[in-house]
Structures are given as C-alpha cells and as structure tokens.
Coordinates of C-alpha atoms in Angstrom, one line a residue:
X22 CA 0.0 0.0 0.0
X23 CA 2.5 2.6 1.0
X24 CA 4.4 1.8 -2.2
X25 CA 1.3 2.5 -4.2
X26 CA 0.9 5.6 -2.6
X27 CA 4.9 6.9 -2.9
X28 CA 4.1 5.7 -7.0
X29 CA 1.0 8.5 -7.2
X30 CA 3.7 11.2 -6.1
X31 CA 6.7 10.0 -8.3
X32 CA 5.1 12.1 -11.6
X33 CA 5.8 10.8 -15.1
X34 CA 8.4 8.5 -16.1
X35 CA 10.2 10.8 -18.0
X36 CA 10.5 12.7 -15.0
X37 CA 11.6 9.5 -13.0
X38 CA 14.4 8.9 -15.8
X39 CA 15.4 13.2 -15.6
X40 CA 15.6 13.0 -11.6
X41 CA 17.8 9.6 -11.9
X42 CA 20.1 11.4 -14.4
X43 CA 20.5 14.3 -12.5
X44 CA 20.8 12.7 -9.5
X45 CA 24.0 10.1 -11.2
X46 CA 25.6 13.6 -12.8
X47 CA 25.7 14.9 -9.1
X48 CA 27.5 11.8 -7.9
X49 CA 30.2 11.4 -10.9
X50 CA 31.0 14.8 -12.0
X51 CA 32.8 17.6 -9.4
X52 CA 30.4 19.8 -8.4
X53 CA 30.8 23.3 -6.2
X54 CA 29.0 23.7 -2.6
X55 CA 25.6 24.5 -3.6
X56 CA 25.2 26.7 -0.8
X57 CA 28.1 28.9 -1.0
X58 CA 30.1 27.5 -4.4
X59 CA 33.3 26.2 -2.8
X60 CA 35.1 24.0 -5.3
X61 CA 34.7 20.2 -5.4
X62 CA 32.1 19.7 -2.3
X63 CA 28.2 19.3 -3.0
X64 CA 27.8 20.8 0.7
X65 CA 30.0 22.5 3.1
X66 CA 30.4 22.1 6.5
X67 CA 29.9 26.0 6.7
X68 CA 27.1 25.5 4.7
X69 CA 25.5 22.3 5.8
X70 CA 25.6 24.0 9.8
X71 CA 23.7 26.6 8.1
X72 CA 21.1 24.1 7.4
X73 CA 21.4 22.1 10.6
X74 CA 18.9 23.5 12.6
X75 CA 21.2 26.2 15.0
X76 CA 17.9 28.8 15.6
X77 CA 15.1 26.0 15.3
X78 CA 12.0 27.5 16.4
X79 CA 8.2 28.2 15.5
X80 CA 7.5 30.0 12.4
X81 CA 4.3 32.6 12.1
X82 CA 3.8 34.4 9.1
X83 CA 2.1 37.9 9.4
X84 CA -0.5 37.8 8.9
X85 CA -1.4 34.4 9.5
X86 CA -4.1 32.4 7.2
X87 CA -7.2 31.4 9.1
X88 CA -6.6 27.5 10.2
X89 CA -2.6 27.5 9.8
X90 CA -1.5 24.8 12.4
X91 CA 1.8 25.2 14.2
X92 CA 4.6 25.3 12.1
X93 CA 8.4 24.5 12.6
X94 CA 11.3 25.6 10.8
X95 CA 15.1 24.7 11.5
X96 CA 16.7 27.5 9.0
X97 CA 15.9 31.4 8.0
X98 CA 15.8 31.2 4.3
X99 CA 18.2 33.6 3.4
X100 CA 22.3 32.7 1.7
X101 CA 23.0 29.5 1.7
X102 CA 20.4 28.2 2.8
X103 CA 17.9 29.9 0.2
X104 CA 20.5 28.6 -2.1
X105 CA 20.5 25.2 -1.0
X106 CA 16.7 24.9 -1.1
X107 CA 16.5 26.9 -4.8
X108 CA 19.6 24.2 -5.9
X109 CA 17.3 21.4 -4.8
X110 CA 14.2 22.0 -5.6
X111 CA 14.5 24.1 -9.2
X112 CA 17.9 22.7 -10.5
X113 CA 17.6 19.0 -9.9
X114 CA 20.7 18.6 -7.1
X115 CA 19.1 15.4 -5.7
X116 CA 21.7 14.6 -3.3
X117 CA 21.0 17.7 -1.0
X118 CA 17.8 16.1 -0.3
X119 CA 19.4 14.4 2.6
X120 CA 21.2 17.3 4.3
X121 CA 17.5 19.4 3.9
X122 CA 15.7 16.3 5.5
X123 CA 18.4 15.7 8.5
X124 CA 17.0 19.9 8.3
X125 CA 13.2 18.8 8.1
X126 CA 14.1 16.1 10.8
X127 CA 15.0 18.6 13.7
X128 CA 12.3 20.8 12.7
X129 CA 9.8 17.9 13.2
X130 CA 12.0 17.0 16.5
X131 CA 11.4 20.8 17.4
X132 CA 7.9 20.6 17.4
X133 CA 8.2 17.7 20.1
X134 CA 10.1 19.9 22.2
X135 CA 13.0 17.4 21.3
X136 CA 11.1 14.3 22.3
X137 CA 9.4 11.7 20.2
X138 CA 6.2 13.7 20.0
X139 CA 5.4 16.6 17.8
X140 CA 2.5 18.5 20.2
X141 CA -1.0 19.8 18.7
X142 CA -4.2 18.6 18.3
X143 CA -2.9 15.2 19.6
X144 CA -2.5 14.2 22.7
X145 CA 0.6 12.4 24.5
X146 CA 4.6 11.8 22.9
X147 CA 4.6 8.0 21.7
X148 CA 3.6 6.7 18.4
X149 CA 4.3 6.6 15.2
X150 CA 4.8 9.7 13.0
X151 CA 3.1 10.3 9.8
X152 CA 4.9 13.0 7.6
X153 CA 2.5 14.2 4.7
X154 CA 4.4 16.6 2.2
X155 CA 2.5 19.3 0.3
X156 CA 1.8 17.7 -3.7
X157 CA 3.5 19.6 -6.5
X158 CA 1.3 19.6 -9.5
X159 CA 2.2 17.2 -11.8
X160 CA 3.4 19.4 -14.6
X161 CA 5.8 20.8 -11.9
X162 CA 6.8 17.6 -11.2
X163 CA 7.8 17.2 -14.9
X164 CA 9.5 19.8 -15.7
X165 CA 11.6 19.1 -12.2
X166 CA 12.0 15.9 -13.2
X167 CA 11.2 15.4 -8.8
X168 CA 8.8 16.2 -5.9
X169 CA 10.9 18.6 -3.7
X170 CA 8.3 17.9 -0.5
X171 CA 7.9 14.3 -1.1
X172 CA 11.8 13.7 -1.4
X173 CA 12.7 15.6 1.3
X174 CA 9.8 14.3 3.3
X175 CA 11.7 10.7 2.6
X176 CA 15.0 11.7 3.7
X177 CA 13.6 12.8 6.9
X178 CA 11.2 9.7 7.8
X179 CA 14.4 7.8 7.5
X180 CA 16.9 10.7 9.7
X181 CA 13.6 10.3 12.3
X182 CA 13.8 6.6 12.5
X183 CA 17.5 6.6 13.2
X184 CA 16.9 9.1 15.6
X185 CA 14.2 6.7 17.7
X186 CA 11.5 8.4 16.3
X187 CA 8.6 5.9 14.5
X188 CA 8.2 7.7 11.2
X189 CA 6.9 7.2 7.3
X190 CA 5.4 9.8 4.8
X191 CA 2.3 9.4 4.1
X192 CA 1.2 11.4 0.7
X193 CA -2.8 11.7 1.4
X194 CA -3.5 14.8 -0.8
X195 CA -3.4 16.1 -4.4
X196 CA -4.4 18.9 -6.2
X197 CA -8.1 18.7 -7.3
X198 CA -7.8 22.0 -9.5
X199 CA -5.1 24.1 -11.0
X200 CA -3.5 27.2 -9.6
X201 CA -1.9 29.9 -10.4
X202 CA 2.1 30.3 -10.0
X203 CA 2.5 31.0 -6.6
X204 CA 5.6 33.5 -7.8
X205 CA 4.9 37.0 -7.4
X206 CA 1.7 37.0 -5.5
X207 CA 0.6 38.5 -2.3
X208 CA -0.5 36.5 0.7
X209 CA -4.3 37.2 0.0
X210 CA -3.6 36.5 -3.6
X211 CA -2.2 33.1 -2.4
X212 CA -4.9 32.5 -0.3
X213 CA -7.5 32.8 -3.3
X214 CA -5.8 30.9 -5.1
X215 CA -5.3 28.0 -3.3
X216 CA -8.8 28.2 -1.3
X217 CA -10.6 24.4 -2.1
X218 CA -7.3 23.4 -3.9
X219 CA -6.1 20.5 -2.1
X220 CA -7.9 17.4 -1.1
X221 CA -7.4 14.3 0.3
X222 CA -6.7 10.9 -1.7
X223 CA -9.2 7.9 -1.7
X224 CA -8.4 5.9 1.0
X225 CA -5.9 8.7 2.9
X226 CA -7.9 7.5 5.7
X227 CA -6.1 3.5 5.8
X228 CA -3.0 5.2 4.8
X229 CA -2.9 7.3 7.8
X230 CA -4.6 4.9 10.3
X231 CA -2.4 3.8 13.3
X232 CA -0.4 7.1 12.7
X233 CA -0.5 8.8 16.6
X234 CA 0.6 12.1 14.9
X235 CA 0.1 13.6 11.3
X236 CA 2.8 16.7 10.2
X237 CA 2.1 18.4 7.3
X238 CA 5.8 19.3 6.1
X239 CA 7.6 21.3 2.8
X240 CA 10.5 22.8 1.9
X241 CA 9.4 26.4 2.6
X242 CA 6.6 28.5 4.1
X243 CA 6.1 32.4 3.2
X244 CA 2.6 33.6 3.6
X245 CA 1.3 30.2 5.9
X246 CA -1.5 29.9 2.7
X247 CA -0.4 26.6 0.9
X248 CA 0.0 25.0 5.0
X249 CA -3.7 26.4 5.7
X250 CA -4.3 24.6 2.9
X251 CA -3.3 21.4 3.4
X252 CA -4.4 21.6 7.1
X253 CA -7.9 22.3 5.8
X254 CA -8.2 19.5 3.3
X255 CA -6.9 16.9 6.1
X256 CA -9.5 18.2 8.4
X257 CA -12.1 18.3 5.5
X258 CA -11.7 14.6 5.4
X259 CA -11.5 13.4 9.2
X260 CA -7.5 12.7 8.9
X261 CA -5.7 13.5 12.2
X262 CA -4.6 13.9 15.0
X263 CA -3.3 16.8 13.3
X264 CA 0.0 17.7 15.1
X265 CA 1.1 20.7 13.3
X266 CA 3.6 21.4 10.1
X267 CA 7.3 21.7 9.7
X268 CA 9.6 23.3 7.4
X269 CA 13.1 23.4 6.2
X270 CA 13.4 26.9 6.0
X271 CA 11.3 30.4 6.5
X272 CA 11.8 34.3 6.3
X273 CA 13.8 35.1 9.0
X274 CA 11.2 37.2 10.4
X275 CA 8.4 34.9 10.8
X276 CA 10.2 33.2 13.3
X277 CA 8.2 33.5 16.5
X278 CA 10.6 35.7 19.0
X279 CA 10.0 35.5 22.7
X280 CA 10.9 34.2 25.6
X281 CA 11.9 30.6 24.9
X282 CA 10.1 30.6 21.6
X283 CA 12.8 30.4 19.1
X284 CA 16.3 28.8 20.9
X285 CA 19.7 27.1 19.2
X286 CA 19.0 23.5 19.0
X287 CA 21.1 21.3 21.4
X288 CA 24.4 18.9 19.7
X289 CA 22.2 16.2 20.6
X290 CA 19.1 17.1 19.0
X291 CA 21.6 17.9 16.0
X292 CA 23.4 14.3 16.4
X293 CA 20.4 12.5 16.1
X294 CA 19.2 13.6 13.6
X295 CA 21.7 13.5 10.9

C-alpha cells in the first residue's frame, strides 16, 4: 500500500528517468557547494551547519491564514540556505535532499520539544509519526524531473527513524484543480488561489490509520496559505490527529521571538538527527 501511494507522487516516467540522471551527474562529475560554491564539495560544513537547525523555532507568518496549524522551521531562508533549497528543488541537485531532510528532521523534533512527539491537536509523545508533504502539480513535477516535498519528506522519515522516532510519509492529498504560479503573489492572492485546492486521496484514511501524529511538512513557508491549505483539506476529510507542520526553511522574520520561543538546537538534537 505505502508503495502504491509513494508511485502517485513520483510524476511521469520521463520525470523518473530526468531526476535519476540528475541525481547520477551529481555523484560522478565535481560539483561546487551549492550553498556557497566552494570547489569540489556538494555541501559545506559551513554551509550544511547553516542548514542544521542552529535557531530552530516556531514559524508565524504575518498575517497568518485562518486555520494555519503550528509550524516549525530549523533555517531562515536567506544565503546559503535559500540557495541550497533553490539548488534542490529548481535545478535537480538530488543529493542535497538528505542534508534538507536531517534539516526537516530537527524541525519535526522541534515541534516535540526534542522528544518523540510533535504536540497539537494530539494528545501524549509516543507513536508513530506520519509526515504528509505538500503535492507539487504534476506538470511541476515534470519539468523538475522530482517532488521537492515528497523527497525531502523521505530523507527525513528515515533521519527520524535513526533518531528513535517511529516515522513514514504518508502522501494523502493532491491537487483537485489548477492554480496559479504562486511566484509573485501577495499573501491574500495566495490565499484565493489556493482556497478548495487541495484534497485528500481515496483511502488517505487506511493510509494514515495507526499514525499517533500527522505533520504536514515542505521545503518552505512564506505567507502560511499553501500549510492552511493542506491543514484544511486533512480536516475536511477526518484525517488526524493533526499535530502541526514543519519546514526546512522560513523568512527570518516569521520566526516567533519570545521568551523561549525560538532557541539554538542542542548537539544532541543535531546528532540524532543526521
């Protein structure tokens, strides 16, 4: 079943065959730092601390769509990590998905306050996590030759489970309409036009069963609308506990700022997660 669900996601073959190309050129050829362009690395150390989740914290764009859940993000998206995201998710570097889902990890972790749990509408730490990326629309996933959210979403199931977290990704929605480029438009123009765009799969509900916690997660979050979203469409068809959403990366000032709110994230949080 779960491999069923991973092939809706995967787009066209021709896409399959373009992110397996890409993903072997990035392997055998020398490549710069996509973060930062230092010679003969894919990823810096400089560049891949950038990404490791030193100012972890809650994310709240202003102003904040009705019925965005609580998000986490591990990195401000700005230098290298803006880069790194751009470099993965427009330019086919495949490899990088694992450094932004060991990123994606301790912003899931965050959410737990560093435990097992991610804290929301469930109730309680144990259990396993579901992880349900945000769908690209298939013509994006084409001419990527990848799913950005779905891939990373992968690479951080798998950085969870290492870390003693129960995890899998769960792809439950899809785009029931076309929409706009995102690109370019204001947060109420993004609300309109992703109002009613998402909805859940046939069957998301067996998919997601025995999962203690859902997390919506994606690369990025700017105005909160595509989350909303997403958090609405899960809602719309009974799928939760919904425990919140998590993110790679976020402006730097949508990070909640307060007492405790937004705080460095601890070597060990770091460790086990990567």
């Amino acid at each position: 079943m779960r491999q069923r669900w991973r092939a809706l996601t995967a787009g066209s073959a021709a896409g399959l065959v373009a992110g397996f190309v890409a993903e072997l050129a990035g392997l055998v050829l020398p490549v710069d730092c996509a973060g930062c362009g230092a010679v003969r690395v894919a990823l810096c150390g400089a560049c891949r601390s950038a990404l490791s989740g030193a100012e972890v914290g809650p994310v709240r764009p202003s102003p904040g769509p009705a019925g965005l859940p609580v998000v986490h993000g591990a990195a401000a998206y700005e230098g290298a990590v803006r880069a790194v995201v751009l470099a993965h998710k427009e330019r086919g570097a495949l490899p990088l998905a694992a450094a932004l889902g060991t990123a994606l990890a301790v912003a899931v972790r965050a959410g737990a306050g560093g435990g097992g749990g991610v804290g929301g509408e469930g109730e309680g730490g144990a259990g396993e996590v579901a992880l349900v990326p945000v769908p690209s629309a298939r013509h994006r996933i084409r001419a990527r030759g990848h799913d950005p959210a779905h891939r990373i979403a992968l690479a951080a199931s798998a950085r969870l489970r290492r870390a003693g977290v129960p995890a899998r990704v769960a792809p439950v929605l899809r785009l029931r309409r076309a929409v706009a480029d995102q690109a370019g438009l204001g947060a109420a123009e993004r609300r309109e036009n992703l109002a009613g765009a998402l909805e859940a799969r046939p069957g998301a509900g067996r998919v997601t069963a025995g999962a203690a916690r859902i997390v919506i997660v994606d690369d990025l979050v700017t105005t909160g609308a595509t989350l909303a979203e997403a958090a609405r469409a899960l809602r719309a068809a009974g799928i939760g506990p919904l425990a919140g959403a998590a993110v790679v990366a976020a402006a730097a000032d949508a990070f909640v700022r307060g007492a405790g709110k937004i705080r460095s994230a601890t070597r060990t949080e770091q460790q086990t997660c990567e």
